[in-house]
Short mmCIF file of C-alpha atoms and ligand atoms in Angstrom, two decimals:
data_model
loop_
_atom_site.label_atom_id
_atom_site.label_comp_id
_atom_site.label_asym_id
_atom_site.label_seq_id
_atom_site.Cartn_x
_atom_site.Cartn_y
_atom_site.Cartn_z
CA UNK A 1 141.57 58.79 80.63
CA UNK A 2 138.31 56.96 80.98
CA UNK A 3 137.38 54.46 78.32
CA UNK A 4 133.73 55.34 78.71
CA UNK A 5 131.55 57.89 76.99
CA UNK A 6 128.74 57.62 79.50
CA UNK A 7 126.89 60.76 78.43
CA UNK A 8 126.69 59.41 74.91
CA UNK A 9 124.60 56.45 75.98
CA UNK A 10 121.46 55.98 78.06
CA UNK A 11 121.67 54.77 81.63
CA UNK A 12 120.24 51.29 82.05
CA UNK A 13 117.78 52.68 84.58
CA UNK A 14 115.69 55.33 82.82
CA UNK A 15 112.42 55.22 84.80
CA UNK A 16 110.44 57.30 82.29
CA UNK A 17 110.81 54.24 80.06
CA UNK A 18 108.90 51.93 82.37
CA UNK A 19 110.32 48.64 81.08
CA UNK A 20 113.79 49.57 82.37
CA UNK A 21 112.70 49.46 86.01
CA UNK A 22 112.83 45.67 86.43
CA UNK A 23 115.47 45.05 83.77
CA UNK A 24 118.26 47.54 84.52
CA UNK A 25 121.27 46.03 86.31
CA UNK A 26 121.64 47.52 89.79
CA UNK A 27 125.08 46.42 90.96
CA UNK A 28 127.40 48.50 88.80
CA UNK A 29 129.52 47.18 85.95
CA UNK A 30 132.84 45.40 86.18
CA UNK A 31 135.68 47.16 84.44
CA UNK A 32 136.63 45.35 81.26
CA UNK A 33 139.85 43.38 81.92
CA UNK A 34 142.89 44.96 80.28
CA UNK A 35 143.75 41.85 78.31
CA UNK A 36 144.74 42.43 74.68
CA UNK A 37 143.94 38.77 73.98
CA UNK A 38 140.35 39.02 75.24
CA UNK A 39 137.92 37.36 72.84
CA UNK A 40 135.61 40.37 72.98
CA UNK A 41 138.18 42.37 71.01
CA UNK A 42 137.49 40.29 67.90
CA UNK A 43 134.25 39.56 66.11
CA UNK A 44 132.64 37.91 63.10
CA UNK A 45 134.24 38.58 59.71
CA UNK A 46 131.75 39.03 56.89
CA UNK A 47 132.26 38.11 53.28
CA UNK A 48 130.41 37.76 50.02
CA UNK A 49 127.28 35.74 50.51
CA UNK A 50 126.35 37.34 53.80
CA UNK A 51 123.69 39.33 51.98
CA UNK A 52 122.00 38.96 48.63
CA UNK A 53 121.47 42.01 46.40
CA UNK A 54 117.76 42.46 47.14
CA UNK A 55 118.24 42.46 50.90
CA UNK A 56 118.85 46.20 51.10
CA UNK A 57 115.70 47.12 49.15
CA UNK A 58 112.66 46.80 51.42
CA UNK A 59 110.32 47.99 48.67
CA UNK A 60 110.70 44.92 46.47
CA UNK A 61 110.55 41.20 46.99
CA UNK A 62 106.85 40.86 47.61
CA UNK A 63 104.02 40.95 45.12
CA UNK A 64 103.62 44.67 44.67
CA UNK A 65 104.73 48.12 45.74
CA UNK A 66 104.36 48.96 49.42
CA UNK A 67 102.27 52.00 50.30
CA UNK A 68 104.03 55.09 51.56
CA UNK A 69 106.84 57.51 50.91
CA UNK A 70 109.81 55.78 49.27
CA UNK A 71 113.13 56.90 50.76
CA UNK A 72 116.83 56.14 50.40
CA UNK A 73 118.77 55.84 53.66
CA UNK A 74 122.53 55.77 53.41
CA UNK A 75 125.55 56.52 55.53
CA UNK A 76 128.89 55.31 56.72
CA UNK A 77 129.82 53.05 59.60
CA UNK A 78 132.92 54.53 61.23
CA UNK A 79 135.13 53.66 64.16
CA UNK A 80 135.97 56.17 66.87
CA UNK A 81 138.99 57.36 64.90
CA UNK A 82 136.81 58.11 61.88
CA UNK A 83 138.03 55.15 59.86
CA UNK A 84 135.45 53.34 57.72
CA UNK A 85 134.33 49.96 59.02
CA UNK A 86 134.31 47.87 55.85
CA UNK A 87 132.29 44.74 55.12
CA UNK A 88 130.35 44.87 58.33
CA UNK A 89 126.78 43.68 58.62
CA UNK A 90 123.99 46.22 59.10
CA UNK A 91 120.53 44.86 59.99
CA UNK A 92 117.40 47.02 59.78
CA UNK A 93 113.79 46.64 60.91
CA UNK A 94 110.92 49.10 61.06
CA UNK A 95 107.20 49.84 61.04
CA UNK A 96 105.35 50.45 57.79
CA UNK A 97 104.08 53.83 56.58
CA UNK A 98 101.06 53.55 58.86
CA UNK A 99 103.15 52.93 61.96
CA UNK A 100 102.38 49.21 62.12
CA UNK A 101 104.93 46.40 62.46
CA UNK A 102 104.34 43.15 60.63
CA UNK A 103 104.59 41.41 64.00
CA UNK A 104 101.96 39.45 65.95
CA UNK A 105 102.63 41.50 69.08
CA UNK A 106 101.75 44.80 67.45
CA UNK A 107 98.09 45.58 68.13
CA UNK A 108 98.08 49.18 66.90
CA UNK A 109 94.86 49.49 64.84
CA UNK A 110 96.63 50.57 61.66
CA UNK A 111 96.82 48.49 58.50
CA UNK A 112 99.43 45.82 57.78
CA UNK A 113 100.91 46.32 54.32
CA UNK A 114 101.09 42.92 52.58
CA UNK A 115 103.86 44.29 50.36
CA UNK A 116 106.11 45.40 53.20
CA UNK A 117 107.99 43.12 55.60
CA UNK A 118 109.96 45.94 57.21
CA UNK A 119 113.27 44.05 57.43
CA UNK A 120 116.50 44.42 55.48
CA UNK A 121 120.24 43.98 55.71
CA UNK A 122 123.35 45.25 53.99
CA UNK A 123 127.12 44.99 54.08
CA UNK A 124 129.17 48.17 54.14
CA UNK A 125 131.47 48.75 51.15
CA UNK A 126 135.12 49.79 51.07
CA UNK A 127 134.19 53.30 52.20
CA UNK A 128 132.17 51.88 55.10
CA UNK A 129 128.97 52.90 53.33
CA UNK A 130 125.61 51.12 53.41
CA UNK A 131 122.49 52.01 51.42
CA UNK A 132 118.86 50.99 51.94
CA UNK A 133 115.77 51.72 49.89
CA UNK A 134 112.67 51.62 52.06
CA UNK A 135 109.43 53.32 53.05
CA UNK A 136 109.33 56.13 55.59
CA UNK A 137 107.83 54.59 58.74
CA UNK A 138 104.96 56.19 60.59
CA UNK A 139 104.95 57.12 64.29
CA UNK A 140 103.10 54.67 66.50
CA UNK A 141 101.48 54.59 69.93
CA UNK A 142 102.79 52.46 72.79
CA UNK A 143 101.56 51.95 76.30
CA UNK A 144 104.41 53.36 78.31
CA UNK A 145 102.28 56.24 79.63
CA UNK A 146 99.08 58.09 78.70
CA UNK A 147 99.06 59.13 75.03
CA UNK A 148 102.56 57.79 74.40
CA UNK A 149 103.80 57.92 70.79
CA UNK A 150 107.15 56.90 69.36
CA UNK A 151 108.66 59.29 66.80
CA UNK A 152 109.16 57.61 63.43
CA UNK A 153 112.34 55.53 63.51
CA UNK A 154 114.35 52.76 61.91
CA UNK A 155 115.98 50.10 64.13
CA UNK A 156 119.63 49.53 63.19
CA UNK A 157 121.89 46.69 64.35
CA UNK A 158 125.61 46.93 63.53
CA UNK A 159 128.49 44.55 64.25
CA UNK A 160 131.80 46.39 63.78
CA UNK A 161 135.07 44.51 64.09
CA UNK A 162 134.99 43.68 67.81
CA UNK A 163 132.25 42.17 69.96
CA UNK A 164 132.65 45.22 72.24
CA UNK A 165 131.56 47.45 69.33
CA UNK A 166 128.23 45.71 68.83
CA UNK A 167 125.56 48.42 68.57
CA UNK A 168 121.79 48.50 68.27
CA UNK A 169 120.35 51.95 67.84
CA UNK A 170 117.43 53.82 66.29
CA UNK A 171 117.56 56.36 63.49
CA UNK A 172 115.10 59.25 63.67
CA UNK A 173 113.94 61.77 61.05
CA UNK A 174 114.76 65.48 61.23
CA UNK A 175 112.27 67.85 62.83
CA UNK A 176 109.94 65.29 64.40
CA UNK A 177 107.69 67.08 66.95
CA UNK A 178 107.58 63.93 69.11
CA UNK A 179 111.26 64.06 70.13
CA UNK A 180 110.78 65.93 73.45
CA UNK A 181 108.06 63.52 74.54
CA UNK A 182 109.78 60.21 73.78
CA UNK A 183 111.38 58.56 76.85
CA UNK A 184 113.46 56.25 74.65
CA UNK A 185 115.10 59.03 72.69
CA UNK A 186 115.32 61.22 75.81
CA UNK A 187 117.04 58.40 77.71
CA UNK A 188 120.14 59.80 76.00
CA UNK A 189 120.74 62.73 78.32
CA UNK A 190 123.14 64.73 76.20
CA UNK A 191 121.51 66.87 73.51
CA UNK A 192 124.47 66.56 71.13
CA UNK A 193 124.38 62.80 71.52
CA UNK A 194 120.64 62.69 70.78
CA UNK A 195 121.29 64.71 67.64
CA UNK A 196 123.61 61.94 66.43
CA UNK A 197 120.59 59.63 66.17
CA UNK A 198 118.76 62.01 63.83
CA UNK A 199 119.33 61.51 60.12
CA UNK A 200 119.86 64.45 57.77
CA UNK A 201 117.80 65.13 54.68
CA UNK A 202 120.28 65.11 51.79
CA UNK A 203 119.89 66.38 48.21
CA UNK A 204 122.83 64.30 47.00
CA UNK A 205 121.13 61.12 48.20
CA UNK A 206 117.73 62.17 46.86
CA UNK A 207 116.94 60.54 43.52
CA UNK A 208 115.03 62.87 41.15
CA UNK A 209 111.48 61.80 40.34
CA UNK A 210 111.86 58.80 42.65
CA UNK A 211 112.81 59.11 46.35
CA UNK A 212 113.96 61.54 49.06
CA UNK A 213 117.33 60.73 50.59
CA UNK A 214 118.48 60.72 54.21
CA UNK A 215 122.00 60.31 55.56
CA UNK A 216 122.78 58.53 58.80
CA UNK A 217 126.39 57.88 59.83
CA UNK A 218 126.97 55.39 62.63
CA UNK A 219 130.03 55.75 64.86
CA UNK A 220 131.03 52.70 66.89
CA UNK A 221 132.59 52.93 70.33
CA UNK A 222 136.26 52.67 71.13
CA UNK A 223 137.31 49.20 72.13
CA UNK A 224 138.47 49.12 75.75
CA UNK A 225 142.03 48.06 75.00
CA UNK A 226 142.53 50.69 72.28
CA UNK A 227 142.46 53.15 75.15
CA UNK A 228 144.27 51.16 77.81
CA UNK B 1 143.73 61.42 65.58
CA UNK B 2 140.65 63.17 66.87
CA UNK B 3 137.98 60.88 68.25
CA UNK B 4 134.45 60.89 66.92
CA UNK B 5 131.76 60.60 69.60
CA UNK B 6 129.76 57.38 69.32
CA UNK B 7 126.22 56.92 68.10
CA UNK B 8 124.07 56.27 71.21
CA UNK B 9 122.60 52.86 71.93
CA UNK B 10 118.83 52.34 71.91
CA UNK B 11 116.67 49.38 72.88
CA UNK B 12 115.85 46.61 70.40
CA UNK B 13 112.23 47.13 71.46
CA UNK B 14 109.46 44.53 71.28
CA UNK B 15 109.58 43.90 67.53
CA UNK B 16 113.21 42.88 66.98
CA UNK B 17 112.06 39.50 65.68
CA UNK B 18 111.36 41.18 62.32
CA UNK B 19 115.05 41.91 61.84
CA UNK B 20 117.29 39.78 64.02
CA UNK B 21 116.34 36.07 63.88
CA UNK B 22 117.33 33.93 60.92
CA UNK B 23 117.28 30.23 60.10
CA UNK B 24 119.73 28.32 62.28
CA UNK B 25 120.72 31.45 64.16
CA UNK B 26 121.21 29.53 67.42
CA UNK B 27 123.75 27.14 65.88
CA UNK B 28 127.31 28.48 65.79
CA UNK B 29 128.30 25.07 64.40
CA UNK B 30 126.26 22.41 62.57
CA UNK B 31 124.73 19.48 64.40
CA UNK B 32 127.23 16.66 64.85
CA UNK B 33 130.30 18.90 64.92
CA UNK B 34 132.96 17.17 67.06
CA UNK B 35 133.29 18.86 70.43
CA UNK B 36 130.09 20.85 70.11
CA UNK B 37 128.13 21.65 73.26
CA UNK B 38 124.65 22.98 73.84
CA UNK B 39 124.13 25.78 76.33
CA UNK B 40 120.63 26.56 77.55
CA UNK B 41 119.29 28.97 80.10
CA UNK B 42 116.90 31.73 80.90
CA UNK B 43 117.03 35.50 81.11
CA UNK B 44 115.37 36.71 84.33
CA UNK B 45 114.28 40.18 85.42
CA UNK B 46 114.49 41.88 88.81
CA UNK B 47 111.34 40.10 90.01
CA UNK B 48 112.78 36.73 88.99
CA UNK B 49 110.37 36.47 86.07
CA UNK B 50 111.57 35.10 82.72
CA UNK B 51 112.15 37.77 80.08
CA UNK B 52 110.34 36.55 76.96
CA UNK B 53 111.62 39.23 74.59
CA UNK B 54 115.39 39.12 74.89
CA UNK B 55 118.07 38.15 72.38
CA UNK B 56 121.17 36.31 73.57
CA UNK B 57 124.29 36.45 71.40
CA UNK B 58 127.63 34.66 71.74
CA UNK B 59 130.95 34.94 69.95
CA UNK B 60 133.30 31.96 70.01
CA UNK B 61 136.06 33.17 67.75
CA UNK B 62 135.78 30.96 64.69
CA UNK B 63 136.16 32.63 61.32
CA UNK B 64 133.18 33.32 59.11
CA UNK B 65 130.17 35.55 59.01
CA UNK B 66 126.79 35.36 60.63
CA UNK B 67 124.21 34.09 58.17
CA UNK B 68 126.62 32.96 55.46
CA UNK B 69 128.25 30.11 57.29
CA UNK B 70 130.62 27.61 55.75
CA UNK B 71 130.60 23.90 56.54
CA UNK B 72 132.38 24.61 59.83
CA UNK B 73 129.68 27.03 60.89
CA UNK B 74 130.33 30.45 62.31
CA UNK B 75 131.76 31.63 65.57
CA UNK B 76 128.62 33.63 66.20
CA UNK B 77 125.17 32.55 67.36
CA UNK B 78 122.01 34.35 68.40
CA UNK B 79 118.83 33.11 70.08
CA UNK B 80 115.62 34.87 70.96
CA UNK B 81 114.10 33.97 74.33
CA UNK B 82 110.56 34.15 72.96
CA UNK B 83 108.13 32.94 74.07
CA UNK B 84 109.15 31.56 77.49
CA UNK B 85 112.31 33.43 78.47
CA UNK B 86 114.58 30.49 77.54
CA UNK B 87 117.37 30.29 74.99
CA UNK B 88 119.56 27.56 73.48
CA UNK B 89 122.90 27.86 71.71
CA UNK B 90 125.16 25.24 70.10
CA UNK B 91 128.89 25.99 69.76
CA UNK B 92 132.37 24.55 70.04
CA UNK B 93 134.03 25.91 73.19
CA UNK B 94 136.84 28.32 72.32
CA UNK B 95 140.43 27.78 73.45
CA UNK B 96 140.03 30.25 76.30
CA UNK B 97 138.02 29.65 79.47
CA UNK B 98 134.89 31.60 78.59
CA UNK B 99 132.36 32.56 75.93
CA UNK B 100 131.42 36.26 75.60
CA UNK B 101 127.67 36.83 75.90
CA UNK B 102 125.53 39.85 75.02
CA UNK B 103 121.86 40.20 75.93
CA UNK B 104 119.51 42.67 74.25
CA UNK B 105 115.88 43.20 75.26
CA UNK B 106 112.96 45.54 75.35
CA UNK B 107 113.70 47.64 78.44
CA UNK B 108 117.46 47.40 77.95
CA UNK B 109 118.55 50.69 76.41
CA UNK B 110 121.95 49.11 75.80
CA UNK B 111 122.90 45.45 75.89
CA UNK B 112 124.32 43.78 78.98
CA UNK B 113 127.71 42.14 78.40
CA UNK B 114 128.76 39.11 80.37
CA UNK B 115 130.82 35.92 80.06
CA UNK B 116 129.92 32.26 80.46
CA UNK B 117 132.94 30.54 82.00
CA UNK B 118 133.05 26.84 81.22
CA UNK B 119 135.53 26.01 83.99
CA UNK B 120 136.76 27.47 87.25
CA UNK B 121 139.09 30.37 86.71
CA UNK B 122 141.17 32.60 89.01
CA UNK B 123 139.50 35.61 87.42
CA UNK B 124 136.16 34.54 88.91
CA UNK B 125 137.61 34.13 92.39
CA UNK B 126 138.91 37.70 92.26
CA UNK B 127 135.48 39.27 91.68
CA UNK B 128 134.25 40.87 94.94
CA UNK B 129 131.37 39.55 97.06
CA UNK B 130 131.56 36.08 95.57
CA UNK B 131 129.72 37.34 92.51
CA UNK B 132 132.12 35.54 90.19
CA UNK B 133 129.91 32.49 90.62
CA UNK B 134 127.27 34.19 88.46
CA UNK B 135 129.64 33.86 85.48
CA UNK B 136 130.14 30.10 85.88
CA UNK B 137 128.08 27.96 83.51
CA UNK B 138 127.00 24.63 84.99
CA UNK B 139 127.76 21.38 83.19
CA UNK B 140 124.62 19.23 83.21
CA UNK B 141 126.07 16.47 81.01
CA UNK B 142 129.08 15.71 78.81
CA UNK B 143 128.02 18.28 76.23
CA UNK B 144 125.31 20.31 77.90
CA UNK B 145 125.58 23.49 79.93
CA UNK B 146 123.21 25.75 81.80
CA UNK B 147 123.73 29.49 82.12
CA UNK B 148 121.06 31.88 83.39
CA UNK B 149 121.36 35.65 83.12
CA UNK B 150 119.80 37.59 86.01
CA UNK B 151 119.46 41.19 84.95
CA UNK B 152 118.80 42.66 88.39
CA UNK B 153 118.56 41.96 92.10
CA UNK B 154 119.18 38.70 93.96
CA UNK B 155 121.98 36.80 92.25
CA UNK B 156 122.42 39.55 89.66
CA UNK B 157 124.85 38.45 86.96
CA UNK B 158 128.16 40.30 86.73
CA UNK B 159 128.12 42.59 83.69
CA UNK B 160 131.12 44.21 82.05
CA UNK B 161 131.60 47.77 80.88
CA UNK B 162 132.28 47.68 77.15
CA UNK B 163 132.66 51.46 77.24
CA UNK B 164 129.05 52.57 77.40
CA UNK B 165 128.87 53.14 81.17
CA UNK B 166 126.30 52.01 83.71
FE1 LIG C 301 110.20 50.58 66.92
#
């Protein structure tokens, strides 16, 4: 049985996303050595102190309330067997409600929000669950092709328990009309796999009189030797 | 046990510096740690041009988290190549012959996974077409190493399959 889930992930070379053309490896990958002692099968271990309580709330910490639609984003980090990945670090970054990143490279003529940095982090709990409070990001234009717009998304970075599980992905919002036109989302060729990047609106996460809730579970890959 | 299909990988994009860098991120161990070395290098694209928006990460197997590091530091370090395509990392070499390396970038829809070998190793000699040499870091002093990552083309670095395919 193959260790790979190739249809679940983009190819390196996805020419509709122009930046892949000069950056995609061209020689084929080397099979991961079947060595149960390989360092890649371990990873950082996180404890108390890795995050401080305010880190998971992107709506506080500056002088005032950020503009936009307050949302709660929560979900579980799971391994391929469905087990919760506890105490793992989740890093998040995103555009503000107007679709603008607080980054010098972003020249989209939309306002910076002085009360929104767009960065947060959290540790998962004993159930593998993380929870962020943030602002729903806006879509934004990019210069990949004529009239190119990214669907609204959150950037997620997750560690897991092995270096081989390291994952950076993007979380999208349900029903976005930009999905079919986005080469980054469409770089994932399998429709069911694309759907796993789309969060679900959730009444149980929604806080009355305060914020809509979205659920986004993150499943990390099998480690090569688990399967060997 | 039935397997859950994985969440797909997506690029870090051009604005990762909002979320990924942190103070001292490039130092897996504090300055002055006995045995520490400094590895520097560049990430290069298929035209040989430096990639100024990549993130290089290493794991050297010491206990401890990422940002919350004890006095012995952490086994993990991360360095952005902005603005010139170059990175630096300080770490204590692990017991084994190599350091695992991951590179993320705009234009990489999933990271590339490689290894920086700090000494000759039979594993490198067994890689076809002499490409094992791309995994060999070069000692430039008693405690300094150079290791470039070529994403594509002439001298392309050997990358491993962590299970996400080519
Ligand atoms: Fe983005």
